[in-house]
Coordinates of C-alpha atoms in Angstrom, one line a residue:
Chain A
M1427 CA 63.3 148.3 64.2
E1428 CA 66.0 151.0 64.1
L1429 CA 68.8 148.5 65.0
L1430 CA 68.3 146.5 61.9
S1431 CA 69.5 149.3 59.7
Y1432 CA 73.0 148.5 61.0
E1433 CA 75.1 146.0 59.1
F1434 CA 76.0 144.1 61.9
A1435 CA 72.4 143.6 63.0
Q1436 CA 71.7 142.5 59.3
R1437 CA 74.5 140.0 59.5
A1438 CA 73.3 138.7 62.8
L1439 CA 69.8 138.2 61.4
I1440 CA 71.3 136.3 58.5
G1441 CA 73.3 134.2 60.9
A1442 CA 70.4 133.4 63.0
L1443 CA 68.2 132.3 59.9
L1444 CA 70.9 130.1 58.7
I1445 CA 71.1 128.3 62.0
G1446 CA 67.4 128.3 62.5
V1447 CA 66.9 126.4 59.3
L1448 CA 70.0 124.0 59.5
A1449 CA 70.0 122.9 63.1
P1450 CA 66.5 121.2 63.1
L1451 CA 67.1 119.8 59.6
V1452 CA 70.1 117.9 61.1
G1453 CA 68.8 117.6 64.6
I1454 CA 65.9 115.6 63.4
F1455 CA 68.1 112.6 62.3
L1456 CA 69.9 112.7 65.6
V1457 CA 66.7 112.6 67.6
Q1458 CA 65.4 109.7 65.5
R1459 CA 68.5 107.8 66.3
R1460 CA 68.3 108.8 70.1
L1461 CA 71.6 110.8 69.7
A1462 CA 70.0 114.0 70.8
L1463 CA 73.2 114.9 72.9
L1464 CA 75.5 114.2 70.0
G1465 CA 75.6 118.0 69.2
D1466 CA 76.7 118.5 72.9
G1467 CA 79.2 116.1 72.8
V1468 CA 80.7 117.4 69.4
G1469 CA 80.3 120.9 70.8
H1470 CA 82.4 120.2 73.7
I1471 CA 85.2 118.6 71.6
A1472 CA 84.9 121.7 69.2
I1473 CA 86.3 123.6 72.3
T1474 CA 89.5 121.6 71.8
G1475 CA 89.7 123.1 68.3
V1476 CA 89.2 126.7 69.4
G1477 CA 91.7 126.3 72.2
L1478 CA 94.2 124.8 69.7
A1479 CA 93.6 127.8 67.5
L1480 CA 94.0 130.4 70.1
L1481 CA 97.3 128.8 71.3
M1482 CA 98.7 128.6 67.7
S1483 CA 97.0 131.9 66.6
W1484 CA 95.0 130.1 63.8
S1485 CA 91.6 130.9 62.6
P1486 CA 89.2 129.2 65.0
L1487 CA 86.6 128.1 62.5
P1488 CA 88.7 125.5 60.3
A1489 CA 90.3 124.3 63.6
A1490 CA 86.9 123.8 65.4
L1491 CA 85.5 122.1 62.3
L1492 CA 88.4 119.8 61.9
V1493 CA 88.4 118.7 65.5
A1494 CA 84.4 118.5 65.6
V1495 CA 84.5 116.2 62.7
F1496 CA 87.2 113.9 64.2
G1497 CA 85.0 113.9 67.7
A1498 CA 81.8 113.1 65.8
L1499 CA 83.3 110.2 63.8
F1500 CA 85.2 108.9 67.0
I1501 CA 81.7 108.9 68.8
E1502 CA 80.3 107.0 65.7
V1503 CA 83.2 104.4 65.7
L1504 CA 82.9 103.9 69.4
R1505 CA 79.1 103.4 69.2
D1506 CA 79.2 101.1 66.0
R1507 CA 82.4 99.1 66.6
S1508 CA 82.7 98.6 70.3
R1509 CA 80.6 97.7 73.4
V1510 CA 80.5 101.3 74.3
A1511 CA 76.9 102.6 74.4
A1512 CA 76.0 105.9 72.5
D1513 CA 75.6 108.0 75.7
V1514 CA 78.9 106.7 77.2
A1515 CA 80.6 107.4 73.8
I1516 CA 79.3 111.1 73.9
A1517 CA 80.3 111.5 77.4
V1518 CA 83.8 110.4 76.6
V1519 CA 84.1 113.0 74.0
F1520 CA 82.1 115.5 76.0
Y1521 CA 84.5 115.7 79.0
G1522 CA 87.6 114.9 77.0
G1523 CA 87.1 117.8 74.6
L1524 CA 85.9 120.1 77.4
A1525 CA 89.1 119.3 79.5
L1526 CA 91.6 119.5 76.8
G1527 CA 90.1 122.7 75.4
V1528 CA 90.3 124.6 78.7
L1529 CA 93.8 123.3 79.2
L1530 CA 94.8 124.6 75.7
V1531 CA 93.2 127.9 76.4
S1532 CA 95.1 128.3 79.6
L1533 CA 98.3 127.9 77.7
A1534 CA 97.3 130.5 75.0
P1535 CA 98.5 134.2 75.2
G1536 CA 96.6 136.7 77.2
G1537 CA 93.0 137.4 76.3
A1538 CA 92.4 134.0 75.1
S1539 CA 89.8 133.2 77.9
T1540 CA 87.7 136.2 76.7
K1541 CA 87.8 135.0 73.2
L1542 CA 86.8 131.4 74.2
N1543 CA 83.8 133.0 75.9
T1544 CA 82.4 134.2 72.5
F1545 CA 82.8 130.8 71.1
L1546 CA 81.3 129.2 74.3
F1547 CA 78.2 131.3 74.3
G1548 CA 78.1 132.9 70.8
S1549 CA 78.7 136.3 69.6
L1550 CA 76.2 136.9 66.8
S1551 CA 76.7 140.6 66.8
T1552 CA 80.4 140.3 65.8
V1553 CA 79.8 137.8 63.0
S1554 CA 81.7 139.2 59.9
M1555 CA 80.9 139.0 56.2
S1556 CA 83.6 136.4 55.6
D1557 CA 82.0 134.5 58.6
L1558 CA 78.6 134.6 56.9
W1559 CA 80.1 133.4 53.6
V1560 CA 81.6 130.4 55.3
L1561 CA 78.4 129.6 57.3
G1562 CA 76.3 130.1 54.2
A1563 CA 78.4 127.6 52.1
M1564 CA 78.5 125.0 54.8
T1565 CA 74.7 125.5 55.2
F1566 CA 74.1 125.1 51.6
L1567 CA 76.1 121.9 51.4
I1568 CA 74.4 120.3 54.3
I1569 CA 71.0 121.0 52.9
L1570 CA 72.4 119.6 49.6
G1571 CA 73.4 116.5 51.4
I1572 CA 70.1 116.0 53.1
T1573 CA 68.3 116.6 49.8
F1574 CA 70.2 113.8 48.3
W1575 CA 70.4 111.3 51.2
G1576 CA 67.6 112.4 53.3
R1577 CA 65.4 109.3 52.5
Q1578 CA 68.2 106.9 53.1
L1579 CA 69.0 108.7 56.4
F1580 CA 65.5 108.2 57.6
V1581 CA 65.2 104.7 56.5
A1582 CA 68.7 103.8 58.3
G1583 CA 67.7 105.6 61.2
L1584 CA 64.3 104.0 61.5
D1585 CA 65.4 100.4 61.2
S1586 CA 69.2 99.8 60.7
E1587 CA 68.9 96.0 60.1
V1588 CA 66.0 96.3 57.3
A1589 CA 68.1 99.0 55.8
M1590 CA 71.1 96.8 55.5
V1591 CA 69.1 94.2 53.9
Q1592 CA 67.9 96.9 51.5
R1593 CA 71.4 97.5 50.7
I1594 CA 71.5 101.0 52.2
P1595 CA 75.1 101.9 53.3
V1596 CA 74.1 102.3 57.0
R1597 CA 77.5 102.8 58.2
V1598 CA 78.7 105.2 55.5
L1599 CA 75.3 107.2 56.3
G1600 CA 76.3 107.3 60.0
V1601 CA 79.5 108.8 59.1
V1602 CA 77.8 111.4 56.9
L1603 CA 75.5 112.3 59.6
S1604 CA 78.1 112.7 61.9
V1605 CA 80.0 115.0 59.6
M1606 CA 76.9 117.1 59.2
A1607 CA 76.3 117.3 62.8
A1608 CA 79.9 118.4 63.4
A1609 CA 79.5 121.1 60.6
T1610 CA 76.2 122.2 62.1
V1611 CA 77.8 122.8 65.5
V1612 CA 80.5 124.9 63.9
V1613 CA 77.8 127.0 62.2
G1614 CA 76.1 127.5 65.3
M1615 CA 79.1 128.1 67.2
R1616 CA 79.2 131.9 66.3
V1617 CA 75.3 132.2 66.7
V1618 CA 74.4 130.4 69.9
G1619 CA 77.7 129.2 71.2
L1620 CA 79.3 125.6 71.5
L1621 CA 77.5 125.1 75.0
L1622 CA 74.0 125.8 73.7
V1623 CA 74.1 124.7 69.9
S1624 CA 72.8 121.2 70.7
G1625 CA 69.5 123.0 71.9
I1626 CA 68.6 124.7 68.6
M1627 CA 69.2 121.3 67.1
V1628 CA 67.1 119.3 69.5
L1629 CA 64.4 121.6 71.1
P1630 CA 62.6 122.6 67.8
V1631 CA 62.5 118.8 66.8
A1632 CA 61.1 118.0 70.3
A1633 CA 58.4 120.7 70.1
A1634 CA 57.4 119.7 66.5
S1635 CA 57.3 116.1 67.6
Q1636 CA 54.2 116.9 70.0
F1637 CA 52.1 117.8 67.0
G1638 CA 53.5 116.3 64.0
R1639 CA 51.9 112.8 62.8
S1640 CA 54.7 112.0 60.3
F1641 CA 58.4 112.4 59.9
S1642 CA 58.0 114.9 57.1
S1643 CA 55.4 117.0 58.8
T1644 CA 57.5 117.1 62.0
L1645 CA 60.5 118.1 60.0
G1646 CA 58.5 121.0 58.4
W1647 CA 57.4 122.2 61.8
A1648 CA 60.8 121.8 63.3
V1649 CA 62.4 124.0 60.8
L1650 CA 59.5 126.6 61.2
V1651 CA 60.1 126.6 65.1
G1652 CA 63.9 126.8 64.6
V1653 CA 63.7 129.9 62.4
V1654 CA 61.0 131.7 64.4
C1655 CA 63.1 131.1 67.8
A1656 CA 66.4 132.0 66.2
V1657 CA 65.1 135.3 64.7
G1658 CA 62.6 135.9 67.5
G1659 CA 65.3 135.3 70.1
L1660 CA 67.8 137.5 68.1
L1661 CA 65.3 140.5 67.9
L1662 CA 64.4 140.0 71.7
S1663 CA 68.0 140.2 72.6
F1664 CA 68.5 143.4 70.7
Q1665 CA 65.4 144.9 72.5
V1666 CA 66.2 144.1 76.0
D1667 CA 70.0 144.0 75.6
V1668 CA 70.6 140.3 76.5
P1669 CA 72.9 137.9 74.9
P1670 CA 71.0 136.4 71.7
G1671 CA 72.4 132.8 72.2
P1672 CA 70.5 132.1 75.6
S1673 CA 67.5 134.1 74.1
I1674 CA 67.1 131.8 71.3
I1675 CA 67.4 128.5 73.2
L1676 CA 65.0 129.8 75.9
G1677 CA 62.6 130.8 73.0
A1678 CA 62.8 127.3 71.8
L1679 CA 62.3 125.9 75.3
V1680 CA 59.2 127.9 75.7
V1681 CA 57.7 126.6 72.6
F1682 CA 58.4 123.1 73.7
I1683 CA 56.7 123.6 76.8
L1684 CA 53.8 125.0 75.2
A1685 CA 53.7 122.2 72.6
V1686 CA 53.7 119.5 75.5
S1687 CA 51.1 121.4 77.2
W1688 CA 48.7 121.3 74.2
R1689 CA 49.3 117.8 73.7
L1690 CA 48.5 117.1 77.3
V1691 CA 45.4 119.1 77.1
R1692 CA 44.2 117.3 74.1
H1693 CA 45.0 114.0 75.6
L1694 CA 42.8 115.0 78.8
Q1695 CA 40.0 116.1 76.5
G1696 CA 40.1 112.9 74.7
A1697 CA 40.3 110.9 77.8
R1698 CA 37.0 112.7 79.3
A1699 CA 35.3 112.3 75.8
Chain B
M723 CA 67.2 75.0 38.4
T724 CA 69.4 77.2 40.7
P725 CA 67.8 77.3 44.2
Q726 CA 66.9 80.9 45.2
L727 CA 68.6 80.1 48.8
K728 CA 71.1 77.4 49.6
A729 CA 72.4 77.1 53.2
R730 CA 75.2 74.5 53.8
D731 CA 76.2 73.4 57.2
V732 CA 75.6 77.0 58.6
S733 CA 76.7 77.4 62.2
V734 CA 76.3 80.6 64.3
S735 CA 77.9 81.5 67.6
L736 CA 76.8 84.1 69.9
G737 CA 78.7 85.3 72.9
G738 CA 80.9 82.1 73.0
A739 CA 77.8 79.8 72.8
T740 CA 76.9 77.8 69.8
V741 CA 73.2 79.0 68.8
L742 CA 73.1 77.1 65.3
K743 CA 75.1 74.1 64.2
N744 CA 75.2 72.5 60.9
V745 CA 72.0 73.9 59.3
S746 CA 71.5 72.8 55.7
F747 CA 68.5 73.4 53.4
E748 CA 67.5 74.8 50.0
L749 CA 64.7 76.8 48.8
S750 CA 63.5 76.9 45.2
K751 CA 61.7 79.6 43.3
G752 CA 58.1 79.9 44.4
E753 CA 58.6 77.7 47.4
F754 CA 57.2 78.4 50.9
L755 CA 59.5 77.1 53.8
A756 CA 58.0 77.3 57.2
V757 CA 60.8 77.4 60.0
L758 CA 59.4 76.0 63.4
G759 CA 61.0 75.3 66.6
G760 CA 60.5 75.9 70.4
N761 CA 61.8 79.2 72.1
G762 CA 65.5 79.6 71.8
S763 CA 65.9 77.0 68.9
G764 CA 67.5 79.6 66.8
K765 CA 64.6 80.6 64.3
T766 CA 65.3 84.2 64.2
T767 CA 69.1 83.9 64.6
L768 CA 68.9 81.7 61.3
L769 CA 66.9 84.4 59.5
R770 CA 69.4 87.0 60.7
A771 CA 72.5 84.9 59.8
L772 CA 70.9 84.1 56.3
L773 CA 70.5 87.9 55.8
G774 CA 74.1 88.7 56.9
L775 CA 73.0 90.6 59.8
I776 CA 75.1 88.4 62.1
P777 CA 78.3 86.6 61.0
I778 CA 78.1 82.8 60.6
S779 CA 80.9 80.8 62.2
A780 CA 80.9 78.1 59.8
G781 CA 79.2 77.1 56.5
H782 CA 77.9 78.8 53.4
V783 CA 75.0 80.7 52.4
D784 CA 74.1 81.5 48.8
I785 CA 71.2 83.8 47.8
A786 CA 70.4 83.9 44.1
A787 CA 67.5 86.3 44.5
S788 CA 68.3 89.8 43.4
E789 CA 65.8 91.3 45.7
V790 CA 65.2 90.2 49.4
A791 CA 62.9 91.8 51.9
Y792 CA 62.8 91.1 55.4
M793 CA 60.2 91.4 58.1
P794 CA 61.9 91.4 61.5
Q795 CA 60.2 90.0 64.8
R796 CA 60.0 93.4 66.5
L797 CA 58.9 96.8 65.7
P798 CA 62.1 99.1 65.4
N799 CA 62.5 101.5 68.3
I800 CA 60.6 104.5 66.6
G801 CA 62.2 106.9 69.0
S802 CA 60.9 110.5 69.6
V803 CA 60.0 111.5 66.1
P804 CA 56.6 110.2 65.0
V805 CA 56.5 108.2 61.7
S806 CA 53.3 107.8 59.6
V807 CA 52.2 104.4 58.6
K808 CA 52.7 105.5 54.8
E809 CA 56.2 106.7 55.6
F810 CA 56.9 103.4 57.3
A811 CA 55.7 101.2 54.4
E812 CA 57.5 103.5 51.9
A813 CA 60.8 102.8 53.8
G814 CA 60.6 99.3 52.3
A815 CA 61.1 100.7 48.8
V816 CA 64.3 102.6 49.3
R817 CA 67.1 100.5 47.9
G818 CA 70.9 101.4 48.1
V819 CA 71.2 104.9 47.1
R820 CA 68.3 105.1 44.8
A821 CA 65.6 107.0 46.4
G822 CA 62.8 106.2 44.1
V823 CA 59.3 105.1 45.7
K824 CA 56.5 104.1 43.5
P825 CA 53.3 105.3 45.3
A826 CA 51.0 102.8 43.5
S827 CA 53.3 99.8 45.1
V828 CA 53.0 101.6 48.6
Q829 CA 49.2 101.8 48.2
W830 CA 48.9 98.3 46.9
A831 CA 50.9 97.1 49.9
L832 CA 48.9 98.8 52.5
E833 CA 45.6 97.9 50.9
T834 CA 46.6 94.3 50.8
V835 CA 47.0 94.3 54.6
G836 CA 44.0 96.6 55.3
M837 CA 46.1 99.7 56.6
W838 CA 45.4 102.1 53.7
P839 CA 42.7 103.7 55.6
L840 CA 45.2 104.3 58.5
R841 CA 48.1 105.6 56.5
R842 CA 48.3 109.1 57.9
R843 CA 48.3 107.7 61.6
S844 CA 51.5 107.6 63.4
V845 CA 52.9 104.1 63.9
D846 CA 53.3 104.5 67.6
S847 CA 49.6 105.1 68.0
L848 CA 48.8 101.7 66.3
S849 CA 47.7 98.5 68.2
G850 CA 50.5 95.7 68.2
G851 CA 48.6 93.8 65.6
Q852 CA 48.3 96.9 63.4
Q853 CA 52.0 97.6 63.9
R854 CA 52.8 93.9 62.5
L855 CA 50.6 94.6 59.5
T856 CA 52.5 97.8 58.8
M857 CA 55.7 96.0 59.0
F858 CA 54.3 93.3 56.7
A859 CA 53.5 96.0 54.2
R860 CA 56.9 97.3 54.3
A861 CA 58.3 94.0 53.3
L862 CA 55.8 93.7 50.5
V863 CA 56.3 97.1 48.9
N864 CA 59.2 96.3 46.6
R865 CA 57.7 92.9 45.5
A866 CA 61.0 91.0 46.4
E867 CA 61.8 87.7 44.8
L868 CA 62.6 86.3 48.4
L869 CA 60.6 87.1 51.4
M870 CA 61.9 86.4 54.9
L871 CA 59.2 87.0 57.6
D872 CA 59.7 86.4 61.2
E873 CA 56.3 85.7 62.7
P874 CA 54.3 88.1 60.6
S875 CA 51.1 87.0 62.2
A876 CA 51.9 87.3 66.0
G877 CA 49.1 89.5 67.6
V878 CA 47.2 89.8 64.5
D879 CA 43.6 89.1 64.5
V880 CA 42.1 86.1 62.4
E881 CA 40.4 88.4 59.8
H882 CA 43.8 90.0 59.0
Q883 CA 45.7 86.8 59.3
N884 CA 43.5 85.6 56.5
E885 CA 44.5 88.7 54.4
V886 CA 48.1 88.0 55.1
V887 CA 47.6 84.2 54.1
S888 CA 45.7 85.3 50.9
C889 CA 48.6 87.8 49.9
L890 CA 51.2 85.1 50.5
Q891 CA 49.3 82.7 48.4
T892 CA 49.1 85.2 45.5
L893 CA 53.0 85.9 45.9
K894 CA 53.6 82.2 45.7
T895 CA 51.9 81.9 42.4
Q896 CA 54.0 84.9 41.3
N897 CA 57.1 82.6 42.1
T898 CA 58.0 84.6 45.1
S899 CA 60.0 82.4 47.5
I900 CA 59.0 82.8 51.2
I901 CA 60.7 81.7 54.4
Y902 CA 58.1 82.0 57.3
V903 CA 59.3 81.7 60.9
T904 CA 56.6 80.7 63.3
H905 CA 55.7 78.6 66.3
E906 CA 52.9 76.8 64.5
L907 CA 51.5 76.4 61.2
G908 CA 47.9 77.3 61.7
L909 CA 46.5 79.1 58.7
I910 CA 49.6 79.0 56.5
E911 CA 49.6 75.2 56.5
P912 CA 48.0 74.9 52.9
L913 CA 50.7 77.1 51.5
V914 CA 53.6 75.2 53.0
D915 CA 56.0 73.2 50.8
K916 CA 58.8 72.4 53.0
V917 CA 59.2 72.5 56.8
L918 CA 62.6 73.2 58.7
V919 CA 62.3 72.2 62.3
L920 CA 65.0 73.6 64.7
E921 CA 66.0 72.2 67.9
R922 CA 68.8 72.9 70.5
S923 CA 71.4 70.0 69.9
E924 CA 74.9 69.4 70.2
R925 CA 75.2 67.6 66.6
T926 CA 72.8 69.6 64.5
S927 CA 70.2 72.3 64.9
V928 CA 68.1 70.6 62.3
E929 CA 65.6 68.2 63.7
Y930 CA 63.6 68.0 60.5
F931 CA 63.8 69.3 56.7
G932 CA 61.2 68.2 54.2
A933 CA 57.8 68.3 53.1
L934 CA 54.6 67.8 55.4
P935 CA 53.3 66.0 57.2
L936 CA 55.9 66.1 59.9
P937 CA 57.0 62.5 60.9
R938 CA 55.8 61.3 64.0
G939 CA 57.7 62.5 67.1
I940 CA 59.1 65.5 65.2
Y941 CA 57.9 68.9 66.9
A942 CA 54.7 67.0 67.6
D943 CA 56.2 66.6 71.1
V944 CA 55.8 70.2 71.4
H945 CA 52.2 70.0 70.9
H946 CA 51.8 67.2 73.3
H947 CA 53.5 69.3 76.0
H948 CA 50.9 72.1 75.2
D949 CA 48.2 69.6 75.5
D950 CA 49.6 68.3 78.8
A951 CA 49.8 72.1 80.2
A952 CA 46.3 72.7 78.9
L953 CA 44.9 69.5 80.6
S954 CA 46.6 70.4 83.8
L955 CA 45.3 74.0 83.7
G956 CA 41.7 72.7 82.8
S957 CA 41.7 70.4 85.7
N958 CA 42.6 73.2 88.1
L959 CA 39.9 75.3 86.7
G960 CA 37.3 72.6 86.8
V961 CA 37.1 72.1 83.0
S962 CA 36.7 68.4 81.9
H963 CA 39.1 66.7 79.2
A964 CA 36.0 66.2 77.1
D965 CA 35.3 69.9 76.8
L966 CA 39.1 70.7 76.1
S967 CA 39.5 68.0 73.6
P968 CA 38.5 70.2 70.5
L969 CA 41.2 72.7 71.4
L970 CA 44.0 70.1 71.6
K971 CA 46.5 69.6 69.0
S972 CA 47.1 65.9 69.2

């Protein structure tokens, strides 16, 4: 492809690869804990961070990361320490973050709304080298975290009470996962946008769960689906001149539908036999 | 000798209601304690309170055992991501921040309960009894000094129940202390050293704590109620008392 000879396209490809690997790696632990919409909640509160940055003329990435981490921790505390159910905690942060973010943007200097759109829906083609270094470093740190704590995260997500008896720091791991989710959302912000980043965290996992028989095999398939959809969606968007973010998510949705259909066909074949 | 577990006047309140009151007992190394009681008597609550999963409102719990393993009453909500039998059992070996899993221990635990041939199956595709066996294997993996089991044989067929009992017998000879919550003794009766019978009461939840046989009137009333219900049902179905006698507990 001729377009890939351009630097912006190469940077976009690297950005897509990073999120394709990272998002399902973190997403599988969220789906395991029935927190599939946590990425959405965190994504929406990150809008507050972006709005604040646009208002104060700060760099959006650190502001979004700070607010996203705060939002993720707030959800975790609400869920763990109060009577508020997980879905309600996410909704609180979701609507509060979106409302506050839009309000802040309305107070920001002219042109802020256009800039906000690039964060809401992604702007892969405008990813800079410095953006890539930051995204790459965050991806590396998160993968390192999962390498060290992945097994404990799995056990704590599987059965928190048995994990506590086994002296696994369940609450600390909840906080660690929240921070990882927040960081993943911010990495995904430039690639697929804050409104869609939860899709790339959840859909590859949902697709892989249809044909995986174990957690580890599902993880492997989810990362493969994530990478294929992220890179495939990007290349498709270059070909037909559509935004990459929605292309990537729709690609993941198509894979999920195919996976569910395959499982249904197998189930029907098994029933007939 | 220091007891493996000592509970003194343990009381638990949940949602404003007193669920357990003044429960005291001791468990020595290698002892097998069966916890009996009717529905709602607090058996599962006691286990969870001993493990620190729920707060106690009064009393003390001292656990001398360095390794404790727990098998809850219910399978955890597996959620949308499949988990294999082997992965589920391996989860029992993860302690603190150490991630070491000894493959030989996992194989031994699964072989003991007859689940090794099914190790690659996903847990949610198993029958209820097979899921219970997998949960039991998870509790066995780390060969803990103290095992706390909540109705491990519920829904398990007789053949596998015998395997569970045989395993517990072996662990007892290796000085593992066992707390076994159940509705009835059944196949585990020969292993039992002490029985703790719980009941709902204002004064104390402990109806009896000691060795077998149970004194007359203790928990036996539950068996008589079962017999009355069985006789009544038999009468409605036209089955004679004589035909039912071998099945009655009294």
